Short mmCIF file of C-alpha atoms in Angstrom, two decimals:
data_model
loop_
_atom_site.label_atom_id
_atom_site.label_comp_id
_atom_site.label_asym_id
_atom_site.label_seq_id
_atom_site.Cartn_x
_atom_site.Cartn_y
_atom_site.Cartn_z
CA MET H 20 24.18 -8.76 -11.65
CA SER H 21 24.01 -5.35 -13.29
CA LYS H 22 24.06 -3.46 -10.04
CA GLU H 23 27.07 -1.34 -9.12
CA PRO H 24 28.76 -2.25 -5.81
CA SER H 25 27.04 -0.38 -2.98
CA GLN H 26 26.53 -0.79 0.74
CA LYS H 27 23.29 1.16 0.65
CA LYS H 28 20.04 -0.62 1.36
CA THR H 29 17.19 0.45 -0.88
CA GLY H 30 13.74 0.56 0.66
CA LEU H 31 10.39 0.28 -1.10
CA ILE H 32 7.38 1.95 0.51
CA LEU H 33 3.99 0.75 -0.70
CA ALA H 34 1.16 2.82 0.74
CA GLY H 35 -2.45 1.78 1.18
CA GLY H 36 -5.40 2.48 -1.06
CA GLY H 37 -7.52 -0.62 -1.65
CA ALA H 38 -7.96 -1.24 -5.38
CA ARG H 39 -5.73 1.79 -6.07
CA ALA H 40 -2.78 -0.48 -5.22
CA ALA H 41 -2.99 -1.84 -8.77
CA TYR H 42 -0.95 1.24 -9.69
CA GLN H 43 1.93 -0.15 -7.58
CA VAL H 44 1.87 -3.33 -9.64
CA GLY H 45 2.27 -1.28 -12.81
CA LEU H 46 5.34 0.43 -11.35
CA LEU H 47 6.89 -2.90 -10.34
CA LYS H 48 6.10 -4.33 -13.77
CA ALA H 49 8.01 -1.45 -15.38
CA ILE H 50 11.03 -1.88 -13.09
CA SER H 51 10.98 -5.60 -13.85
CA ALA H 52 11.09 -4.76 -17.56
CA MET H 53 14.16 -2.60 -16.94
CA LEU H 54 16.12 -5.40 -15.23
CA PRO H 55 17.55 -8.72 -16.43
CA ARG H 56 15.01 -11.56 -16.25
CA LYS H 57 16.91 -13.38 -13.52
CA ALA H 58 17.57 -10.31 -11.37
CA SER H 59 16.87 -10.62 -7.66
CA ASN H 60 14.68 -8.13 -5.81
CA PRO H 61 16.39 -4.70 -5.93
CA PHE H 62 14.65 -3.65 -2.69
CA GLN H 63 16.34 -5.02 0.42
CA VAL H 64 13.79 -3.36 2.74
CA ILE H 65 10.06 -3.50 2.01
CA SER H 66 7.48 -1.55 4.00
CA GLY H 67 3.82 -2.14 3.17
CA THR H 68 0.56 -0.79 4.50
CA SER H 69 -3.00 -1.87 3.72
CA ALA H 70 -3.20 -3.20 0.13
CA GLY H 71 0.48 -2.25 -0.18
CA ALA H 72 1.17 -4.83 2.55
CA ILE H 73 -0.20 -7.56 0.29
CA ASN H 74 1.94 -6.46 -2.66
CA GLY H 75 4.98 -6.03 -0.43
CA THR H 76 4.62 -9.50 1.07
CA ALA H 77 4.32 -11.12 -2.36
CA LEU H 78 7.48 -9.31 -3.42
CA ALA H 79 9.35 -10.43 -0.30
CA ILE H 80 8.31 -14.07 -0.71
CA TYR H 81 9.79 -14.25 -4.20
CA SER H 82 12.85 -12.09 -3.56
CA SER H 83 15.15 -14.52 -5.35
CA ASN H 84 13.55 -13.68 -8.72
CA PHE H 85 12.07 -10.22 -9.09
CA HIS H 86 10.59 -11.00 -12.49
CA THR H 87 8.71 -14.04 -11.14
CA ALA H 88 7.39 -12.06 -8.17
CA VAL H 89 6.05 -9.28 -10.37
CA HIS H 90 4.63 -11.70 -12.93
CA ARG H 91 2.62 -13.42 -10.19
CA MET H 92 1.27 -10.10 -8.92
CA VAL H 93 0.33 -8.92 -12.40
CA SER H 94 -1.49 -12.18 -13.17
CA VAL H 95 -3.68 -11.71 -10.09
CA TRP H 96 -4.36 -7.98 -10.40
CA GLU H 97 -5.02 -8.03 -14.15
CA ASN H 98 -7.73 -10.64 -13.65
CA PHE H 99 -9.28 -9.29 -10.47
CA HIS H 100 -12.99 -9.27 -9.80
CA ALA H 101 -14.65 -7.95 -6.66
CA ASP H 102 -15.90 -11.41 -5.73
CA ARG H 103 -12.29 -12.49 -5.18
CA VAL H 104 -11.96 -9.85 -2.45
CA PHE H 105 -15.35 -9.75 -0.72
CA ARG H 106 -18.71 -11.45 -0.98
CA THR H 107 -20.79 -9.94 -3.75
CA ASP H 108 -23.57 -12.51 -4.00
CA PRO H 109 -27.00 -10.92 -3.43
CA LEU H 110 -27.74 -13.12 -0.41
CA GLY H 111 -24.46 -12.24 1.31
CA VAL H 112 -24.88 -8.51 0.66
CA MET H 113 -28.55 -8.59 1.70
CA LEU H 114 -27.77 -10.37 4.98
CA THR H 115 -25.02 -7.88 5.79
CA GLY H 116 -27.30 -4.93 5.00
CA ALA H 117 -30.12 -6.37 7.07
CA HIS H 118 -27.71 -6.96 9.96
CA TRP H 119 -26.63 -3.29 9.92
CA LEU H 120 -30.21 -2.05 9.59
CA ALA H 121 -31.34 -4.13 12.56
CA ALA H 122 -28.45 -2.90 14.70
CA MET H 123 -29.19 0.76 13.89
CA MET H 124 -32.95 0.44 14.43
CA LEU H 125 -32.54 -1.38 17.75
CA GLY H 126 -29.71 0.78 19.03
CA GLY H 127 -27.31 -2.15 18.91
CA ILE H 128 -27.69 -5.89 19.41
CA GLY H 129 -24.94 -6.57 21.93
CA ARG H 130 -22.27 -9.05 20.98
CA TYR H 131 -24.13 -9.68 17.71
CA ASN H 132 -23.43 -6.16 16.42
CA PRO H 133 -22.14 -6.18 12.81
CA HIS H 134 -18.39 -5.86 12.45
CA SER H 135 -18.13 -4.75 8.84
CA LEU H 136 -20.02 -3.73 5.74
CA LEU H 137 -18.43 -6.41 3.52
CA ASP H 138 -17.25 -9.97 4.11
CA ARG H 139 -13.60 -10.56 3.02
CA THR H 140 -13.58 -14.34 3.25
CA PRO H 141 -12.77 -14.69 -0.50
CA LEU H 142 -9.61 -12.57 -0.14
CA SER H 143 -8.44 -14.56 2.86
CA GLU H 144 -8.85 -17.80 0.91
CA LEU H 145 -7.05 -16.34 -2.13
CA LEU H 146 -4.04 -15.15 -0.14
CA GLN H 147 -3.83 -18.40 1.82
CA THR H 148 -3.39 -20.36 -1.41
CA ARG H 149 -1.13 -17.84 -3.17
CA LEU H 150 1.38 -16.77 -0.52
CA ALA H 151 4.01 -19.12 0.93
CA PHE H 152 4.89 -17.11 4.04
CA ASP H 153 7.69 -19.47 5.11
CA ARG H 154 9.74 -18.26 2.13
CA ILE H 155 10.15 -14.82 3.74
CA GLN H 156 12.59 -16.21 6.30
CA THR H 157 14.40 -18.14 3.58
CA ALA H 158 14.90 -14.91 1.61
CA ILE H 159 16.28 -13.21 4.75
CA GLU H 160 18.68 -16.06 5.53
CA ASP H 161 19.88 -16.14 1.91
CA GLY H 162 20.64 -12.40 2.06
CA GLN H 163 18.11 -11.50 -0.64
CA LEU H 164 15.93 -9.55 1.81
CA HIS H 165 16.93 -7.48 4.83
CA ALA H 166 13.46 -6.85 6.24
CA LEU H 167 9.74 -6.83 5.53
CA GLY H 168 7.49 -4.58 7.61
CA ILE H 169 3.68 -4.62 7.73
CA THR H 170 1.96 -1.75 9.54
CA CYS H 171 -1.37 -2.16 11.36
CA SER H 172 -3.41 0.09 13.66
CA GLY H 173 -4.37 -1.10 17.14
CA TYR H 174 -7.99 -0.35 18.03
CA THR H 175 -7.39 -0.55 21.79
CA SER H 176 -3.92 0.97 22.16
CA GLY H 177 -4.32 3.53 19.38
CA GLN H 178 -0.78 2.68 18.30
CA SER H 179 0.60 2.30 14.81
CA VAL H 180 2.38 -1.06 15.02
CA THR H 181 4.84 -2.21 12.38
CA PHE H 182 5.26 -5.97 12.57
CA TYR H 183 8.58 -6.74 10.93
CA GLN H 184 10.51 -9.84 9.98
CA GLY H 185 14.15 -9.30 9.14
CA SER H 186 17.79 -9.42 10.12
CA PRO H 187 18.43 -10.02 13.85
CA SER H 188 20.43 -6.76 13.82
CA ILE H 189 17.22 -4.70 13.57
CA PRO H 190 16.15 -3.59 17.07
CA PRO H 191 12.51 -2.92 17.99
CA TRP H 192 11.63 0.78 18.16
CA HIS H 193 9.25 2.87 20.22
CA ARG H 194 8.14 6.36 19.25
CA ALA H 195 5.10 8.43 20.10
CA ARG H 196 2.08 6.33 19.09
CA ARG H 197 4.18 4.07 16.82
CA ILE H 198 6.26 1.01 17.54
CA GLY H 199 8.16 -1.70 15.71
CA CYS H 200 7.58 -5.28 16.81
CA PRO H 201 9.48 -8.34 15.49
CA ALA H 202 7.20 -11.09 14.19
CA MET H 203 6.89 -13.95 11.76
CA ILE H 204 4.73 -12.34 9.09
CA GLY H 205 1.61 -14.34 8.27
CA LEU H 206 -1.85 -14.06 6.78
CA GLN H 207 -3.25 -12.34 9.88
CA HIS H 208 -0.83 -9.41 9.53
CA ILE H 209 -1.74 -8.52 5.95
CA MET H 210 -5.45 -9.10 6.56
CA ALA H 211 -5.28 -6.73 9.55
CA SER H 212 -3.23 -4.13 7.73
CA SER H 213 -5.75 -4.03 4.85
CA ALA H 214 -8.90 -3.98 7.00
CA ILE H 215 -10.44 -0.66 5.94
CA PRO H 216 -12.40 0.63 8.96
CA LEU H 217 -16.12 -0.24 8.98
CA VAL H 218 -15.87 -1.71 5.48
CA PHE H 219 -13.85 -4.78 6.56
CA SER H 220 -13.59 -6.60 9.90
CA ALA H 221 -10.67 -6.01 12.28
CA ILE H 222 -8.28 -8.91 12.90
CA ARG H 223 -7.01 -10.09 16.26
CA ILE H 224 -3.23 -10.42 16.61
CA GLY H 225 -2.07 -11.43 20.07
CA ARG H 226 -3.89 -9.37 22.68
CA GLU H 227 -5.46 -6.73 20.43
CA TYR H 228 -7.66 -6.21 17.39
CA PHE H 229 -6.00 -4.41 14.49
CA GLY H 230 -7.33 -2.54 11.49
CA ASP H 231 -5.99 -0.77 8.44
CA GLY H 232 -2.41 0.36 8.98
CA SER H 233 -2.98 3.73 7.34
CA MET H 234 -5.34 4.93 10.09
CA ARG H 235 -2.78 6.00 12.70
CA GLN H 236 0.32 6.02 10.51
CA ILE H 237 1.55 9.57 11.03
CA ALA H 238 5.04 8.79 9.68
CA PRO H 239 4.68 6.22 6.85
CA ILE H 240 8.33 6.57 5.74
CA SER H 241 9.71 5.88 9.22
CA PRO H 242 9.35 2.04 9.36
CA ALA H 243 11.58 1.54 6.32
CA LEU H 244 14.29 3.72 7.90
CA HIS H 245 14.07 1.87 11.23
CA MET H 246 14.50 -1.38 9.31
CA GLY H 247 17.75 -0.12 7.80
CA ALA H 248 16.90 1.55 4.49
CA ASP H 249 19.38 4.25 3.39
CA ARG H 250 17.24 5.43 0.48
CA VAL H 251 13.59 4.84 -0.35
CA LEU H 252 11.43 4.56 -3.42
CA ILE H 253 7.94 5.70 -2.46
CA VAL H 254 4.85 4.80 -4.45
CA GLY H 255 1.93 7.15 -3.93
CA ALA H 256 -1.72 6.71 -4.89
CA ARG H 257 -2.67 10.30 -5.72
CA ASN H 258 -1.55 12.81 -8.34
CA GLN H 259 0.70 15.23 -6.44
CA VAL H 260 -0.49 18.26 -8.40
CA PHE H 261 -2.65 19.82 -5.71
CA ASN H 262 -5.65 21.79 -6.95
CA SER H 263 -6.36 24.56 -4.45
CA THR H 264 -9.27 26.02 -6.42
CA ARG H 265 -12.40 26.17 -4.30
CA ILE H 266 -15.59 25.59 -6.27
CA ARG H 267 -18.88 26.97 -5.02
CA THR H 268 -21.48 24.29 -4.41
CA GLU H 269 -25.07 24.37 -3.19
CA THR H 270 -25.69 20.66 -2.66
CA TYR H 271 -24.93 18.93 0.61
CA PRO H 272 -22.12 16.33 0.27
CA SER H 273 -23.33 12.76 -0.09
CA LEU H 274 -22.37 10.08 2.40
CA ALA H 275 -20.04 8.61 -0.24
CA GLN H 276 -18.35 11.97 -0.79
CA ILE H 277 -17.76 12.33 2.94
CA ALA H 278 -16.52 8.73 3.20
CA GLY H 279 -14.19 9.29 0.23
CA ASN H 280 -12.64 12.31 1.92
CA VAL H 281 -12.21 10.33 5.13
CA LEU H 282 -10.44 7.55 3.23
CA ASN H 283 -8.22 10.10 1.45
CA SER H 284 -7.19 11.54 4.81
CA ILE H 285 -6.40 8.02 6.05
CA PHE H 286 -4.55 6.72 3.00
CA LEU H 287 -3.03 9.73 1.28
CA ASP H 288 -2.52 12.82 3.42
CA SER H 289 -0.03 11.45 5.96
CA LEU H 290 2.38 10.34 3.24
CA GLU H 291 2.48 13.81 1.71
CA VAL H 292 3.06 15.40 5.12
CA ASP H 293 5.85 12.92 5.90
CA LEU H 294 7.53 13.62 2.56
CA GLU H 295 7.53 17.33 3.38
CA ARG H 296 9.05 16.53 6.79
CA LEU H 297 11.76 14.35 5.23
CA SER H 298 12.69 17.10 2.77
CA ARG H 299 13.05 19.59 5.63
CA ILE H 300 15.22 17.19 7.65
CA ASN H 301 17.45 16.51 4.64
CA LYS H 302 17.92 20.22 4.07
CA THR H 303 18.66 20.87 7.76
CA VAL H 304 21.19 18.03 7.98
CA SER H 305 22.94 19.25 4.83
CA LEU H 306 23.58 22.61 6.52
CA ILE H 307 25.20 21.08 9.62
CA PRO H 308 28.94 20.24 9.36
CA SER H 309 29.52 16.50 9.75
CA HIS H 310 31.81 16.93 12.76
CA HIS H 311 29.05 18.77 14.64
CA LEU H 312 26.71 15.85 13.98
CA THR H 313 29.30 13.43 15.34
CA GLU H 314 30.24 15.53 18.37
CA GLY H 315 26.62 16.19 19.26
CA ASN H 316 25.70 12.51 18.85
CA ILE H 317 22.93 13.54 16.44
CA THR H 318 21.47 10.47 14.74
CA LEU H 319 19.72 12.38 11.95
CA ARG H 320 20.97 11.49 8.48
CA GLN H 321 20.18 12.43 4.94
CA ILE H 322 17.88 9.98 3.17
CA ASP H 323 17.75 9.87 -0.60
CA PHE H 324 14.21 9.36 -1.82
CA LEU H 325 12.30 9.14 -5.05
CA VAL H 326 8.53 9.45 -5.32
CA VAL H 327 6.38 8.03 -8.10
CA THR H 328 2.74 9.08 -8.19
CA PRO H 329 -0.05 8.71 -10.77
CA SER H 330 -0.07 11.21 -13.62
CA GLN H 331 -3.88 11.04 -13.63
CA GLU H 332 -6.49 11.22 -10.87
CA LEU H 333 -7.50 7.69 -9.97
CA ASP H 334 -11.00 8.64 -8.86
CA GLU H 335 -11.71 9.95 -12.37
CA ILE H 336 -10.63 6.60 -13.80
CA ALA H 337 -12.80 4.83 -11.22
CA ALA H 338 -15.84 6.87 -12.28
CA LYS H 339 -15.52 5.43 -15.81
CA HIS H 340 -15.51 1.85 -14.56
CA ALA H 341 -17.95 1.97 -11.63
CA ARG H 342 -20.60 0.19 -13.71
CA LEU H 343 -18.41 -2.94 -13.66
CA LEU H 344 -19.08 -3.62 -9.99
CA PRO H 345 -21.52 -6.47 -9.29
CA ARG H 346 -25.15 -5.36 -9.26
CA SER H 347 -25.52 -6.09 -5.56
CA ILE H 348 -22.57 -3.82 -4.69
CA ARG H 349 -23.75 -1.10 -7.09
CA PHE H 350 -27.14 -1.19 -5.39
CA LEU H 351 -25.49 -0.76 -2.01
CA LEU H 352 -23.15 2.04 -3.14
CA LYS H 353 -25.83 3.86 -5.11
CA ARG H 354 -27.85 4.36 -1.92
CA ILE H 355 -25.00 6.40 -0.41
CA GLY H 356 -24.12 8.34 -3.57
CA ALA H 357 -20.96 6.43 -4.51
CA MET H 358 -22.10 5.91 -8.10
CA ASN H 359 -22.18 9.66 -8.71
CA PRO H 360 -19.04 11.52 -9.93
CA ASN H 361 -18.52 13.21 -6.55
CA GLY H 362 -18.61 9.81 -4.84
CA ALA H 363 -16.00 8.21 -7.09
CA ASN H 364 -13.32 8.59 -4.42
CA LEU H 365 -14.98 5.88 -2.34
CA THR H 366 -15.54 3.71 -5.41
CA SER H 367 -11.85 3.94 -6.37
CA TYR H 368 -10.90 2.06 -3.19
CA LEU H 369 -13.41 -0.79 -3.70
CA LEU H 370 -13.35 -1.22 -7.48
CA PHE H 371 -11.52 -4.55 -7.64
CA GLU H 372 -12.57 -5.14 -11.23
CA GLN H 373 -10.48 -6.25 -14.17
CA GLU H 374 -10.73 -3.24 -16.50
CA TYR H 375 -10.10 -0.68 -13.74
CA CYS H 376 -7.13 -2.62 -12.34
CA GLN H 377 -5.69 -3.09 -15.82
CA GLU H 378 -5.91 0.64 -16.54
CA LEU H 379 -4.17 1.44 -13.24
CA ILE H 380 -1.44 -1.12 -13.98
CA SER H 381 -0.96 0.41 -17.43
CA LEU H 382 -0.81 3.90 -15.93
CA GLY H 383 1.78 2.84 -13.33
CA TYR H 384 3.79 1.06 -16.02
CA HIS H 385 3.98 4.04 -18.38
CA ASP H 386 4.50 6.61 -15.59
CA THR H 387 7.50 4.57 -14.43
CA LEU H 388 8.97 3.94 -17.87
CA ALA H 389 8.78 7.69 -18.51
CA ARG H 390 11.28 8.07 -15.65
CA LYS H 391 13.44 5.07 -16.56
CA GLU H 392 16.85 6.76 -16.44
CA GLU H 393 15.99 8.51 -13.17
CA ILE H 394 14.89 5.26 -11.54
CA LEU H 395 17.89 3.26 -12.77
CA ALA H 396 20.21 5.98 -11.46
CA PHE H 397 18.42 5.94 -8.10
CA LEU H 398 18.83 2.16 -7.88
CA GLU H 399 22.47 2.55 -8.99
CA ILE H 400 21.96 0.31 -12.00
CA ARG H 401 23.74 1.15 -15.24
CA SER H 402 21.32 1.19 -18.17
CA ASP H 403 23.99 0.07 -20.67
CA VAL H 404 24.73 -3.05 -18.61
CA VAL H 405 21.00 -3.81 -18.31
CA LEU H 406 20.59 -3.61 -22.07
CA ASN H 407 23.52 -6.00 -22.61
CA ASP H 408 22.21 -8.47 -20.00
CA ASN H 409 18.73 -8.48 -21.53
CA ALA H 410 20.15 -8.95 -25.01
CA ALA H 411 22.09 -11.98 -23.77
#
């Protein structure tokens, strides 16, 4: 193995974002290209939320061969079509729309109220055939994986719950509105974690219904640290160059524009806030002499982190490819303004179509390769050894 001896556990944090998660696959593809073909997973701790939970679980299952894991993910994402995620047939969409219309006109229809805008049965069937969940425990027992955490949001408790499967040495945790709960990760956990509110149905796990893990996740970096990560590679889904320019507008925002902003606040904002918090903690800890930390029994520690985010705005890419959505879905989205440029945010989360996913994978791949030396140094992998191993 080309990795230098180290006791540090490297964590990988894969945030949510629906179809935007194709960018994560591009990053993993680039890291796979940097490593020997038979290298094991370089991330001992994996924390996934929403669509990132699906990618993270696939990575954990095939921890023994990182290249194989990434190849399987790429083969799915590069050939995605919306009908592999949710029903797009005209009859299915029409029935769902009629169900919602009847509920709104009648002020509700009791226990027959609609649960979601779209039916995700195709995704459930796809994941059931693709993911061998029993291999997660095998990877843990073989020492190739320390922990996998999947975060969901409880609709009754209002808690952010991270279901984790890992080393017995990891204790459950309980913080304000967020807990860690040991579990055997299965299909229900990733379906719950990726259940975008209103768009997809909530999933029952135990005594409660759960939805998208990004909803109440006020500290998205925290689960990886609780599971033992000493440093974390964080994959974002938004260009971090913040544009503070306020543009005057006279038109009222469309429903899609409002929904897109809501989804951004759910999927993107909390990660940026948590990164700012982590930077402040690291700086504070660095100013405190180590003996004071020991004497005061202060558990805070410095966490090395590296963030990779898109070099382009993903909603702008989505706007170019929106026409690829099935006609039935375009009809539905057009009625709420999602096919207009200012509604592209919403479209970017639902655009599970081949050309869009391929462009996001390509973007993630090239953004990551552009930082090759930085990433190899972060993972403590010598680039000269990697080159020799690959040549062999």
